[in-house]
PDB file of C-alpha atoms in Angstrom:
ATOM      1  CA  MET E 189     -30.975 -81.008  14.118  1.00 48.00           C
ATOM      2  CA  GLY E 190     -33.550 -83.158  11.969  1.00 52.00           C
ATOM      3  CA  ILE E 191     -32.260 -84.297   8.513  1.00 49.00           C
ATOM      4  CA  GLU E 192     -35.341 -81.833   7.266  1.00 50.00           C
ATOM      5  CA  LYS E 193     -33.875 -78.805   9.399  1.00 45.00           C
ATOM      6  CA  THR E 194     -29.920 -79.247   8.774  1.00 39.00           C
ATOM      7  CA  THR E 195     -31.682 -79.630   4.552  1.00 44.00           C
ATOM      8  CA  ALA E 196     -32.804 -75.724   5.805  1.00 48.00           C
ATOM      9  CA  TRP E 197     -30.275 -75.085   7.098  1.00 41.00           C
ATOM     10  CA  LEU E 198     -27.567 -76.089   4.020  1.00 39.00           C
ATOM     11  CA  ARG E 199     -29.954 -74.560   2.104  1.00 50.00           C
ATOM     12  CA  GLU E 200     -29.812 -70.986   3.503  1.00 50.00           C
ATOM     13  CA  SER E 201     -25.940 -70.658   4.051  1.00 46.00           C
ATOM     14  CA  VAL E 202     -26.130 -71.524   0.704  1.00 41.00           C
ATOM     15  CA  ALA E 203     -28.970 -68.873  -0.355  1.00 45.00           C
ATOM     16  CA  ALA E 204     -26.288 -66.210   1.932  1.00 43.00           C
ATOM     17  CA  SER E 205     -23.091 -67.299   0.742  1.00 40.00           C
ATOM     18  CA  LEU E 206     -24.413 -66.174  -3.102  1.00 39.00           C
ATOM     19  CA  LEU E 207     -26.098 -63.540  -1.304  1.00 39.00           C
ATOM     20  CA  LEU E 208     -22.519 -62.388  -0.256  1.00 40.00           C
ATOM     21  CA  ALA E 209     -21.042 -62.734  -3.629  1.00 40.00           C
ATOM     22  CA  THR E 210     -23.648 -60.191  -5.048  1.00 42.00           C
ATOM     23  CA  THR E 211     -23.743 -57.510  -2.286  1.00 44.00           C
ATOM     24  CA  VAL E 212     -20.633 -56.699  -1.162  1.00 48.00           C
ATOM     25  CA  PRO E 213     -18.974 -53.801  -2.557  1.00 54.00           C
ATOM     26  CA  ALA E 214     -16.295 -54.906  -5.432  1.00 65.00           C
ATOM     27  CA  GLN E 215     -13.426 -53.011  -6.089  1.00 80.00           C
ATOM     28  CA  LEU E 216     -14.900 -50.459  -8.611  1.00 91.00           C
ATOM     29  CA  VAL E 217     -12.706 -50.042 -11.722  1.00 90.00           C
ATOM     30  CA  ILE E 218     -12.005 -46.381 -12.781  1.00 89.00           C
ATOM     31  CA  VAL E 219      -8.820 -47.418 -14.979  1.00 88.00           C
ATOM     32  CA  ASP E 220      -7.820 -50.357 -16.637  1.00 87.00           C
ATOM     33  CA  ASN E 221      -5.983 -49.401 -19.364  1.00 86.00           C
ATOM     34  CA  ASP E 222      -2.626 -52.232 -21.101  1.00 89.00           C
ATOM     35  CA  PHE E 223      -3.174 -50.161 -24.447  1.00 88.00           C
ATOM     36  CA  SER E 224      -3.662 -52.761 -26.613  1.00 86.00           C
ATOM     37  CA  GLY E 225      -6.945 -51.253 -27.088  1.00 79.00           C
ATOM     38  CA  SER E 226      -5.543 -47.961 -28.561  1.00 83.00           C
ATOM     39  CA  PRO E 227      -4.894 -47.776 -32.211  1.00 85.00           C
ATOM     40  CA  VAL E 228      -1.144 -47.857 -32.649  1.00 90.00           C
ATOM     41  CA  GLY E 229      -0.051 -45.119 -34.404  1.00 89.00           C
ATOM     42  CA  ASN E 230       0.917 -41.427 -33.260  1.00 87.00           C
ATOM     43  CA  TYR E 231      -1.054 -38.847 -30.732  1.00 83.00           C
ATOM     44  CA  ASN E 232      -1.140 -34.866 -31.222  1.00 79.00           C
ATOM     45  CA  GLY E 233       1.039 -34.224 -27.639  1.00 75.00           C
ATOM     46  CA  SER E 234       0.017 -30.345 -27.234  1.00 74.00           C
ATOM     47  CA  THR E 235      -3.752 -30.517 -27.465  1.00 72.00           C
ATOM     48  CA  GLY E 236      -4.494 -33.415 -25.163  1.00 73.00           C
ATOM     49  CA  GLN E 237      -5.723 -35.667 -27.187  1.00 76.00           C
ATOM     50  CA  PRO E 238      -8.424 -39.092 -26.325  1.00 76.00           C
ATOM     51  CA  LEU E 239      -6.113 -41.627 -26.556  1.00 76.00           C
ATOM     52  CA  GLY E 240      -8.165 -44.555 -28.502  1.00 67.00           C
ATOM     53  CA  SER E 241     -11.061 -45.941 -27.289  1.00 64.00           C
ATOM     54  CA  ASP E 242     -11.027 -46.682 -24.033  1.00 60.00           C
ATOM     55  CA  PRO E 243     -12.275 -43.713 -22.047  1.00 54.00           C
ATOM     56  CA  LYS E 244     -11.449 -44.001 -18.895  1.00 62.00           C
ATOM     57  CA  LEU E 245      -8.080 -43.145 -19.531  1.00 67.00           C
ATOM     58  CA  GLY E 246      -8.228 -40.900 -22.286  1.00 69.00           C
ATOM     59  CA  ASN E 247      -6.672 -37.805 -22.879  1.00 73.00           C
ATOM     60  CA  ALA E 248      -2.986 -37.768 -22.914  1.00 77.00           C
ATOM     61  CA  THR E 249      -0.710 -34.412 -23.333  1.00 76.00           C
ATOM     62  CA  GLY E 250       2.776 -34.655 -24.770  1.00 73.00           C
ATOM     63  CA  LEU E 251       4.437 -30.874 -23.640  1.00 72.00           C
ATOM     64  CA  ARG E 252       7.004 -31.099 -25.664  1.00 69.00           C
ATOM     65  CA  THR E 253       6.456 -34.093 -28.475  1.00 73.00           C
ATOM     66  CA  ALA E 254       4.366 -36.518 -29.772  1.00 78.00           C
ATOM     67  CA  LEU E 255       3.068 -39.651 -28.582  1.00 86.00           C
ATOM     68  CA  GLN E 256       2.540 -42.538 -29.807  1.00 89.00           C
ATOM     69  CA  VAL E 257       1.238 -46.269 -29.319  1.00 91.00           C
ATOM     70  CA  GLN E 258       2.959 -49.149 -30.756  1.00 93.00           C
ATOM     71  CA  GLY E 259       1.796 -52.356 -30.797  1.00 93.00           C
ATOM     72  CA  SER E 260       5.274 -54.102 -29.138  1.00 94.00           C
ATOM     73  CA  GLY E 261       7.693 -53.076 -26.423  1.00 94.00           C
ATOM     74  CA  GLY E 262       5.811 -52.916 -23.435  1.00 94.00           C
ATOM     75  CA  VAL E 263       5.390 -56.163 -20.231  1.00 94.00           C
ATOM     76  CA  ALA E 264       6.784 -59.731 -22.371  1.00 93.00           C
ATOM     77  CA  ASN E 265       6.442 -57.165 -25.340  1.00 94.00           C
ATOM     78  CA  SER E 266       2.725 -56.272 -25.672  1.00 94.00           C
ATOM     79  CA  ALA E 267       1.415 -52.918 -26.905  1.00 92.00           C
ATOM     80  CA  SER E 268       2.663 -50.222 -24.705  1.00 91.00           C
ATOM     81  CA  PHE E 269       2.361 -46.122 -24.888  1.00 90.00           C
ATOM     82  CA  VAL E 270       5.301 -44.305 -25.188  1.00 90.00           C
ATOM     83  CA  HIS E 271       7.157 -40.842 -24.789  1.00 87.00           C
ATOM     84  CA  SER E 272      10.159 -39.290 -25.559  1.00 80.00           C
ATOM     85  CA  GLN E 273      10.341 -36.380 -23.241  1.00 81.00           C
ATOM     86  CA  ASP E 274       6.946 -35.192 -20.806  1.00 83.00           C
ATOM     87  CA  VAL E 275       3.641 -36.699 -20.739  1.00 85.00           C
ATOM     88  CA  ALA E 276       0.668 -36.285 -18.804  1.00 84.00           C
ATOM     89  CA  MET E 277      -2.498 -38.771 -19.046  1.00 85.00           C
ATOM     90  CA  ARG E 278      -5.954 -38.054 -17.043  1.00 85.00           C
ATOM     91  CA  ALA E 279      -9.074 -39.923 -17.199  1.00 86.00           C
ATOM     92  CA  ARG E 280     -11.436 -38.175 -19.225  1.00 82.00           C
ATOM     93  CA  ASN E 281     -14.759 -39.383 -16.932  1.00 84.00           C
ATOM     94  CA  THR E 282     -13.973 -38.266 -13.171  1.00 87.00           C
ATOM     95  CA  PHE E 283     -14.273 -40.077  -9.675  1.00 91.00           C
ATOM     96  CA  ASN E 284     -15.954 -38.612  -6.734  1.00 92.00           C
ATOM     97  CA  ILE E 285     -12.983 -39.000  -4.158  1.00 91.00           C
ATOM     98  CA  ALA E 286     -14.982 -37.897  -1.268  1.00 90.00           C
ATOM     99  CA  ASN E 287     -17.192 -41.342  -1.294  1.00 90.00           C
ATOM    100  CA  THR E 288     -17.775 -42.726   1.437  1.00 88.00           C
ATOM    101  CA  THR E 289     -17.729 -45.924  -0.036  1.00 93.00           C
ATOM    102  CA  TYR E 290     -15.308 -45.695  -1.878  1.00 94.00           C
ATOM    103  CA  SER E 291     -12.636 -43.266  -0.334  1.00 91.00           C
ATOM    104  CA  ALA E 292      -9.183 -45.075  -0.322  1.00 96.00           C
ATOM    105  CA  VAL E 293      -8.165 -45.866  -4.286  1.00 96.00           C
ATOM    106  CA  SER E 294      -5.774 -47.891  -5.614  1.00 97.00           C
ATOM    107  CA  PHE E 295      -2.978 -47.446  -8.002  1.00 97.00           C
ATOM    108  CA  SER E 296      -0.357 -49.559  -9.746  1.00 97.00           C
ATOM    109  CA  VAL E 297       1.338 -48.443 -13.340  1.00 96.00           C
ATOM    110  CA  HIS E 298       4.340 -50.768 -14.901  1.00 97.00           C
ATOM    111  CA  PHE E 299       7.222 -48.470 -16.368  1.00 96.00           C
ATOM    112  CA  ARG E 300      10.522 -48.712 -17.764  1.00 96.00           C
ATOM    113  CA  PHE E 301      13.362 -46.296 -16.454  1.00 95.00           C
ATOM    114  CA  ASP E 302      15.098 -45.254 -19.139  1.00 92.00           C
ATOM    115  CA  PRO E 303      16.428 -42.054 -18.767  1.00 90.00           C
ATOM    116  CA  ILE E 304      17.955 -39.818 -21.531  1.00 85.00           C
ATOM    117  CA  SER E 305      19.867 -37.635 -20.069  1.00 85.00           C
ATOM    118  CA  THR E 306      21.485 -36.797 -16.449  1.00 86.00           C
ATOM    119  CA  GLN E 307      18.979 -34.313 -15.521  1.00 85.00           C
ATOM    120  CA  LEU E 308      17.908 -34.907 -12.075  1.00 86.00           C
ATOM    121  CA  GLY E 309      13.707 -34.202 -10.509  1.00 84.00           C
ATOM    122  CA  GLY E 310      10.219 -36.137 -10.796  1.00 85.00           C
ATOM    123  CA  PHE E 311      10.537 -38.605 -13.091  1.00 89.00           C
ATOM    124  CA  LEU E 312       6.810 -40.168 -12.410  1.00 92.00           C
ATOM    125  CA  GLY E 313       3.574 -39.213 -10.961  1.00 91.00           C
ATOM    126  CA  VAL E 314       0.893 -40.882 -10.035  1.00 93.00           C
ATOM    127  CA  GLY E 315      -2.768 -39.424  -8.400  1.00 93.00           C
ATOM    128  CA  TRP E 316      -5.903 -37.668  -8.569  1.00 91.00           C
ATOM    129  CA  ALA E 317      -6.106 -34.407 -11.294  1.00 86.00           C
ATOM    130  CA  LEU E 318      -8.255 -32.542  -9.524  1.00 82.00           C
ATOM    131  CA  SER E 319      -9.156 -29.887 -12.029  1.00 75.00           C
ATOM    132  CA  PRO E 320      -9.642 -31.088 -16.030  1.00 73.00           C
ATOM    133  CA  ALA E 321      -7.058 -27.718 -16.379  1.00 71.00           C
ATOM    134  CA  THR E 322      -3.985 -29.720 -16.131  1.00 73.00           C
ATOM    135  CA  ASP E 323      -4.220 -30.688 -20.025  1.00 72.00           C
ATOM    136  CA  GLY E 324      -0.838 -28.947 -20.902  1.00 66.00           C
ATOM    137  CA  VAL E 325       0.269 -27.982 -17.731  1.00 66.00           C
ATOM    138  CA  SER E 326       3.434 -29.659 -17.100  1.00 61.00           C
ATOM    139  CA  PRO E 327       3.576 -31.608 -14.102  1.00 59.00           C
ATOM    140  CA  TYR E 328       7.004 -31.078 -12.602  1.00 62.00           C
ATOM    141  CA  THR E 329       6.870 -26.376 -13.361  1.00 60.00           C
ATOM    142  CA  VAL E 330       3.406 -25.109 -12.681  1.00 58.00           C
ATOM    143  CA  GLY E 331       0.155 -25.760 -10.995  1.00 60.00           C
ATOM    144  CA  ASP E 332       0.305 -26.769  -7.277  1.00 69.00           C
ATOM    145  CA  ALA E 333      -2.734 -26.462  -6.683  1.00 72.00           C
ATOM    146  CA  ASP E 334      -4.470 -29.038  -9.329  1.00 78.00           C
ATOM    147  CA  ARG E 335      -2.853 -31.982  -8.436  1.00 83.00           C
ATOM    148  CA  LEU E 336      -1.970 -34.083  -5.548  1.00 88.00           C
ATOM    149  CA  LEU E 337       0.414 -36.848  -7.139  1.00 89.00           C
ATOM    150  CA  ILE E 338       2.551 -39.649  -5.361  1.00 93.00           C
ATOM    151  CA  GLY E 339       5.865 -40.653  -7.369  1.00 93.00           C
ATOM    152  CA  LEU E 340       9.519 -41.032  -8.205  1.00 93.00           C
ATOM    153  CA  ARG E 341      11.970 -38.632  -8.235  1.00 89.00           C
ATOM    154  CA  ARG E 342      15.682 -38.701  -9.367  1.00 90.00           C
ATOM    155  CA  THR E 343      18.071 -37.952  -6.707  1.00 89.00           C
ATOM    156  CA  GLU E 344      21.546 -39.374  -8.415  1.00 90.00           C
ATOM    157  CA  ASN E 345      21.971 -39.709 -12.160  1.00 89.00           C
ATOM    158  CA  VAL E 346      25.668 -42.028 -11.567  1.00 91.00           C
ATOM    159  CA  ASN E 347      23.913 -44.793  -9.485  1.00 93.00           C
ATOM    160  CA  ASN E 348      20.058 -43.623 -10.789  1.00 94.00           C
ATOM    161  CA  ILE E 349      18.448 -43.534  -7.219  1.00 95.00           C
ATOM    162  CA  ALA E 350      15.188 -42.817  -7.245  1.00 93.00           C
ATOM    163  CA  ARG E 351      13.341 -41.843  -4.184  1.00 93.00           C
ATOM    164  CA  ALA E 352       9.634 -41.656  -3.176  1.00 94.00           C
ATOM    165  CA  SER E 353       7.838 -38.356  -3.388  1.00 91.00           C
ATOM    166  CA  SER E 354       4.963 -36.656  -2.876  1.00 88.00           C
ATOM    167  CA  GLY E 355       2.831 -33.313  -3.943  1.00 82.00           C
ATOM    168  CA  GLY E 356       0.774 -31.749  -6.629  1.00 79.00           C
ATOM    169  CA  ARG E 357       4.743 -31.901  -8.291  1.00 76.00           C
ATOM    170  CA  LEU E 358       7.387 -33.749  -7.639  1.00 74.00           C
ATOM    171  CA  GLY E 359      10.054 -31.629  -7.373  1.00 66.00           C
ATOM    172  CA  GLN E 360      12.018 -30.924 -11.263  1.00 55.00           C
ATOM    173  CA  TYR E 361      15.369 -30.080  -9.779  1.00 52.00           C
ATOM    174  CA  GLY E 362      15.316 -32.097  -6.514  1.00 45.00           C
ATOM    175  CA  GLY E 363      11.923 -31.318  -4.712  1.00 46.00           C
ATOM    176  CA  ALA E 364      12.965 -30.368  -1.720  1.00 47.00           C
ATOM    177  CA  GLY E 365      10.594 -30.599   0.577  1.00 52.00           C
ATOM    178  CA  THR E 366       7.760 -33.224  -1.321  1.00 71.00           C
ATOM    179  CA  ASP E 367       9.378 -35.880   0.425  1.00 83.00           C
ATOM    180  CA  ILE E 368       7.331 -38.942   1.465  1.00 90.00           C
ATOM    181  CA  PRO E 369       9.023 -38.851   5.285  1.00 92.00           C
ATOM    182  CA  ALA E 370      11.706 -41.820   5.034  1.00 95.00           C
ATOM    183  CA  THR E 371      10.526 -43.214   8.860  1.00 96.00           C
ATOM    184  CA  TYR E 372       7.315 -44.844   6.894  1.00 97.00           C
ATOM    185  CA  PHE E 373       9.521 -47.469   5.097  1.00 97.00           C
ATOM    186  CA  GLN E 374      10.939 -50.256   5.876  1.00 97.00           C
ATOM    187  CA  GLY E 375      14.177 -49.683   7.487  1.00 95.00           C
ATOM    188  CA  GLY E 376      14.068 -46.591   6.894  1.00 96.00           C
ATOM    189  CA  ILE E 377      14.487 -46.373   3.841  1.00 93.00           C
ATOM    190  CA  ALA E 378      12.580 -44.665   0.861  1.00 96.00           C
ATOM    191  CA  SER E 379      14.896 -44.265  -2.265  1.00 96.00           C
ATOM    192  CA  THR E 380      16.769 -46.916  -4.819  1.00 97.00           C
ATOM    193  CA  SER E 381      18.815 -48.244  -7.509  1.00 97.00           C
ATOM    194  CA  LEU E 382      17.591 -48.572 -10.615  1.00 96.00           C
ATOM    195  CA  VAL E 383      18.185 -50.027 -13.936  1.00 96.00           C
ATOM    196  CA  VAL E 384      18.841 -48.417 -16.974  1.00 95.00           C
ATOM    197  CA  GLY E 385      16.242 -50.801 -19.526  1.00 95.00           C
ATOM    198  CA  THR E 386      13.978 -52.831 -16.550  1.00 96.00           C
ATOM    199  CA  TRP E 387      10.940 -53.090 -15.685  1.00 97.00           C
ATOM    200  CA  TYR E 388       9.141 -52.166 -12.806  1.00 98.00           C
ATOM    201  CA  GLN E 389       5.899 -51.622 -11.175  1.00 98.00           C
ATOM    202  CA  PHE E 390       4.739 -48.635  -8.877  1.00 98.00           C
ATOM    203  CA  SER E 391       1.952 -48.846  -6.720  1.00 98.00           C
ATOM    204  CA  PHE E 392       0.010 -47.874  -3.424  1.00 98.00           C
ATOM    205  CA  ASP E 393      -3.205 -46.812  -1.802  1.00 98.00           C
ATOM    206  CA  LEU E 394      -4.320 -43.261  -1.593  1.00 96.00           C
ATOM    207  CA  THR E 395      -7.545 -42.085   0.646  1.00 95.00           C
ATOM    208  CA  PHE E 396      -9.400 -39.056   0.708  1.00 92.00           C
ATOM    209  CA  ASN E 397      -9.824 -38.019   4.217  1.00 92.00           C
ATOM    210  CA  TYR E 398     -12.878 -34.458   2.964  1.00 89.00           C
ATOM    211  CA  ASN E 399     -13.569 -32.442   5.529  1.00 86.00           C
ATOM    212  CA  SER E 400     -17.293 -31.032   4.570  1.00 84.00           C
ATOM    213  CA  GLY E 401     -16.934 -28.619   7.101  1.00 83.00           C
ATOM    214  CA  ASN E 402     -13.539 -26.807   5.464  1.00 82.00           C
ATOM    215  CA  PRO E 403     -12.109 -28.798   2.214  1.00 81.00           C
ATOM    216  CA  ALA E 404      -9.363 -26.773   2.895  1.00 80.00           C
ATOM    217  CA  ASN E 405      -8.552 -28.824   6.198  1.00 84.00           C
ATOM    218  CA  SER E 406      -8.885 -32.102   4.356  1.00 87.00           C
ATOM    219  CA  SER E 407      -5.449 -34.608   4.638  1.00 90.00           C
ATOM    220  CA  TRP E 408      -4.560 -37.568   2.614  1.00 92.00           C
ATOM    221  CA  THR E 409      -3.762 -41.343   3.913  1.00 95.00           C
ATOM    222  CA  LEU E 410      -0.751 -43.293   2.024  1.00 96.00           C
ATOM    223  CA  ALA E 411      -0.613 -47.091   2.074  1.00 98.00           C
ATOM    224  CA  ASN E 412       1.190 -49.759   0.967  1.00 98.00           C
ATOM    225  CA  LEU E 413       3.025 -47.661  -1.514  1.00 98.00           C
ATOM    226  CA  ARG E 414       6.196 -50.801  -3.141  1.00 98.00           C
ATOM    227  CA  LEU E 415       8.540 -50.517  -5.836  1.00 98.00           C
ATOM    228  CA  ARG E 416       9.414 -53.849  -7.021  1.00 97.00           C
ATOM    229  CA  ASP E 417      11.401 -55.303  -9.941  1.00 97.00           C
ATOM    230  CA  TRP E 418      10.151 -56.921 -12.955  1.00 97.00           C
ATOM    231  CA  GLY E 419      13.131 -57.790 -14.861  1.00 95.00           C
ATOM    232  CA  SER E 420      14.182 -56.693 -18.816  1.00 94.00           C
ATOM    233  CA  ASP E 421      10.747 -58.228 -20.110  1.00 94.00           C
ATOM    234  CA  GLY E 422       7.955 -57.510 -17.251  1.00 93.00           C
ATOM    235  CA  GLN E 423       7.812 -60.917 -16.176  1.00 91.00           C
ATOM    236  CA  THR E 424      11.048 -61.722 -13.927  1.00 89.00           C
ATOM    237  CA  GLY E 425      12.056 -61.279 -11.252  1.00 81.00           C
ATOM    238  CA  GLY E 426       9.179 -59.183  -8.667  1.00 82.00           C
ATOM    239  CA  ASN E 427      11.885 -58.087  -6.092  1.00 93.00           C
ATOM    240  CA  THR E 428      10.955 -54.946  -3.728  1.00 97.00           C
ATOM    241  CA  LEU E 429      12.758 -52.205  -2.961  1.00 97.00           C
ATOM    242  CA  ILE E 430      10.930 -49.492  -1.475  1.00 98.00           C
ATOM    243  CA  LEU E 431       7.862 -50.741   1.259  1.00 98.00           C
ATOM    244  CA  GLN E 432       5.660 -48.249   3.086  1.00 98.00           C
ATOM    245  CA  THR E 433       5.501 -50.016   6.487  1.00 97.00           C
ATOM    246  CA  SER E 434       2.999 -47.549   8.119  1.00 96.00           C
ATOM    247  CA  PRO E 435       0.164 -45.221   6.266  1.00 97.00           C
ATOM    248  CA  TYR E 436       1.323 -41.706   5.800  1.00 96.00           C
ATOM    249  CA  THR E 437      -1.163 -38.596   6.873  1.00 94.00           C
ATOM    250  CA  TRP E 438      -0.514 -35.213   5.290  1.00 90.00           C
ATOM    251  CA  ASN E 439      -2.774 -31.812   4.399  1.00 87.00           C
ATOM    252  CA  PRO E 440      -1.458 -30.228   1.592  1.00 81.00           C
ATOM    253  CA  GLY E 441      -4.328 -27.769   1.594  1.00 72.00           C
ATOM    254  CA  PHE E 442      -5.606 -29.101  -1.970  1.00 68.00           C
ATOM    255  CA  GLY E 443      -9.307 -29.505  -0.563  1.00 63.00           C
ATOM    256  CA  ASN E 444     -10.486 -27.007  -1.863  1.00 60.00           C
ATOM    257  CA  ASN E 445      -9.165 -27.062  -4.698  1.00 66.00           C
ATOM    258  CA  LEU E 446     -12.251 -29.997  -5.451  1.00 70.00           C
ATOM    259  CA  ASP E 447     -15.593 -28.887  -7.186  1.00 66.00           C
ATOM    260  CA  SER E 448     -19.074 -29.065  -5.401  1.00 73.00           C
ATOM    261  CA  SER E 449     -18.557 -32.734  -7.342  1.00 80.00           C
ATOM    262  CA  HIS E 450     -15.560 -33.753  -5.435  1.00 87.00           C
ATOM    263  CA  GLY E 451     -14.617 -34.597  -9.095  1.00 89.00           C
ATOM    264  CA  ALA E 452     -10.589 -36.155  -9.813  1.00 90.00           C
ATOM    265  CA  TYR E 453      -9.857 -37.370 -12.518  1.00 89.00           C
ATOM    266  CA  ALA E 454      -6.905 -40.655 -12.597  1.00 91.00           C
ATOM    267  CA  TYR E 455      -3.716 -39.218 -13.210  1.00 90.00           C
ATOM    268  CA  ILE E 456      -0.360 -40.300 -14.649  1.00 90.00           C
ATOM    269  CA  ALA E 457       3.113 -38.348 -15.478  1.00 88.00           C
ATOM    270  CA  GLY E 458       5.694 -39.257 -16.515  1.00 87.00           C
ATOM    271  CA  ASN E 459       9.358 -37.922 -17.760  1.00 86.00           C
ATOM    272  CA  GLY E 460      11.653 -39.020 -20.603  1.00 83.00           C
ATOM    273  CA  ASP E 461      14.540 -36.523 -19.263  1.00 82.00           C
ATOM    274  CA  ARG E 462      15.066 -37.949 -15.863  1.00 86.00           C
ATOM    275  CA  GLY E 463      13.356 -41.789 -15.741  1.00 88.00           C
ATOM    276  CA  ILE E 464      10.656 -43.003 -18.247  1.00 90.00           C
ATOM    277  CA  GLN E 465       9.957 -43.288 -22.204  1.00 90.00           C
ATOM    278  CA  ARG E 466       7.583 -46.167 -21.579  1.00 93.00           C
ATOM    279  CA  ILE E 467       4.228 -46.638 -19.541  1.00 93.00           C
ATOM    280  CA  ASP E 468       1.828 -49.972 -19.542  1.00 93.00           C
ATOM    281  CA  SER E 469      -0.568 -51.252 -17.940  1.00 92.00           C
ATOM    282  CA  VAL E 470      -2.026 -48.665 -15.421  1.00 93.00           C
ATOM    283  CA  ALA E 471      -4.918 -49.919 -12.971  1.00 93.00           C
ATOM    284  CA  VAL E 472      -6.706 -47.351 -10.961  1.00 94.00           C
ATOM    285  CA  GLN E 473      -9.674 -49.022  -7.889  1.00 95.00           C
ATOM    286  CA  ALA E 474     -11.348 -48.316  -6.066  1.00 96.00           C
ATOM    287  CA  ILE E 475     -11.202 -50.342  -2.740  1.00 95.00           C
ATOM    288  CA  PRO E 476     -15.056 -50.292  -0.439  1.00 94.00           C
ATOM    289  CA  GLU E 477     -14.911 -49.432   2.732  1.00 87.00           C
ATOM    290  CA  PRO E 478     -13.720 -52.401   5.343  1.00 78.00           C
ATOM    291  CA  ALA E 479     -16.844 -51.371   7.561  1.00 62.00           C
ATOM    292  CA  THR E 480     -19.399 -51.530   4.556  1.00 54.00           C
ATOM    293  CA  VAL E 481     -18.378 -55.134   4.620  1.00 51.00           C
ATOM    294  CA  GLY E 482     -17.730 -56.075   8.036  1.00 51.00           C
ATOM    295  CA  LEU E 483     -21.307 -55.064   8.706  1.00 47.00           C
ATOM    296  CA  LEU E 484     -22.992 -56.894   6.165  1.00 46.00           C
ATOM    297  CA  LEU E 485     -20.833 -60.251   7.343  1.00 46.00           C
ATOM    298  CA  LEU E 486     -22.168 -59.577  10.992  1.00 46.00           C
ATOM    299  CA  GLY E 487     -25.526 -58.877   9.935  1.00 48.00           C
ATOM    300  CA  LEU E 488     -25.263 -62.740   7.044  1.00 42.00           C
ATOM    301  CA  MET E 489     -23.727 -64.370  10.340  1.00 47.00           C
ATOM    302  CA  ALA E 490     -26.609 -63.378  13.135  1.00 48.00           C
ATOM    303  CA  ALA E 491     -29.389 -64.416  10.097  1.00 43.00           C
ATOM    304  CA  ARG E 492     -27.553 -67.978   9.841  1.00 47.00           C
ATOM    305  CA  PHE E 493     -27.104 -68.401  13.954  1.00 43.00           C
ATOM    306  CA  HIS E 494     -30.527 -66.830  14.017  1.00 44.00           C
ATOM    307  CA  ARG E 495     -32.086 -70.087  11.101  1.00 45.00           C
ATOM    308  CA  ARG E 496     -30.050 -72.840  12.658  1.00 45.00           C
ATOM    309  CA  ARG E 497     -31.419 -72.705  16.332  1.00 44.00           C
ATOM    310  CA  VAL E 498     -34.432 -73.108  14.831  1.00 44.00           C
TER     311      VAL E 498
END
């Protein structure tokens, strides 16, 4: 290859790389809220009041008591969202969960384990609200068909055992029938002991497998669920306590509750009686399908190979 052709090929390679960087679908941010942008103070816990000015995690409902944003007390003593008993938060804007480019979505939330009673049952739920009617409705006692939640439930109150669960609710008193089978987790372990006053990160990927011919037959696939210990300051440790090692697909029959636009609200719920009163660093991001990226890469590589041979 001559110097001119080599120079031209390098120039085209750089151009192709820049094209790839600007064309490959990036993760689409649905929610990114560490509460530092929400005004410090009390929020009305009975009306689904907008939480500050951030449109991505907007409506907050406290089911028994008032809600607060504090300027401290979060990860590394940053701003945090505080509630004392039940809380439900949903994004103000919907996301098309049947999107063929972004059907898989990653969820992550940090929480501090601070139960104020010995009650058992679901204390953290993260996922989708399939209806705005979830405002003001308990995520633990009613409304199975209006939510798809992945979360933790407290199964024992002496050693504070928490178990990974799923469903429209996570079980007020034990949650029988909502558990994700233990065989999908490393070592067959879907439970762990939590330490009071410790920060944890709960994260997972959730894919909606929409059946357009029969929405009620739509299914969900859960992958990469992880519960990590981040110490008393939210920055120390990082030990993985629960780790999902193979995808879990199931059909709860919730697909027929979606509206015609397949719109769903990112949704986070917490229960202070059973587990958490402080929430921080909530992130929900859509993941582009590997096929989309792969086809683009293949096309660019073929174009570069063809030009190199010329």
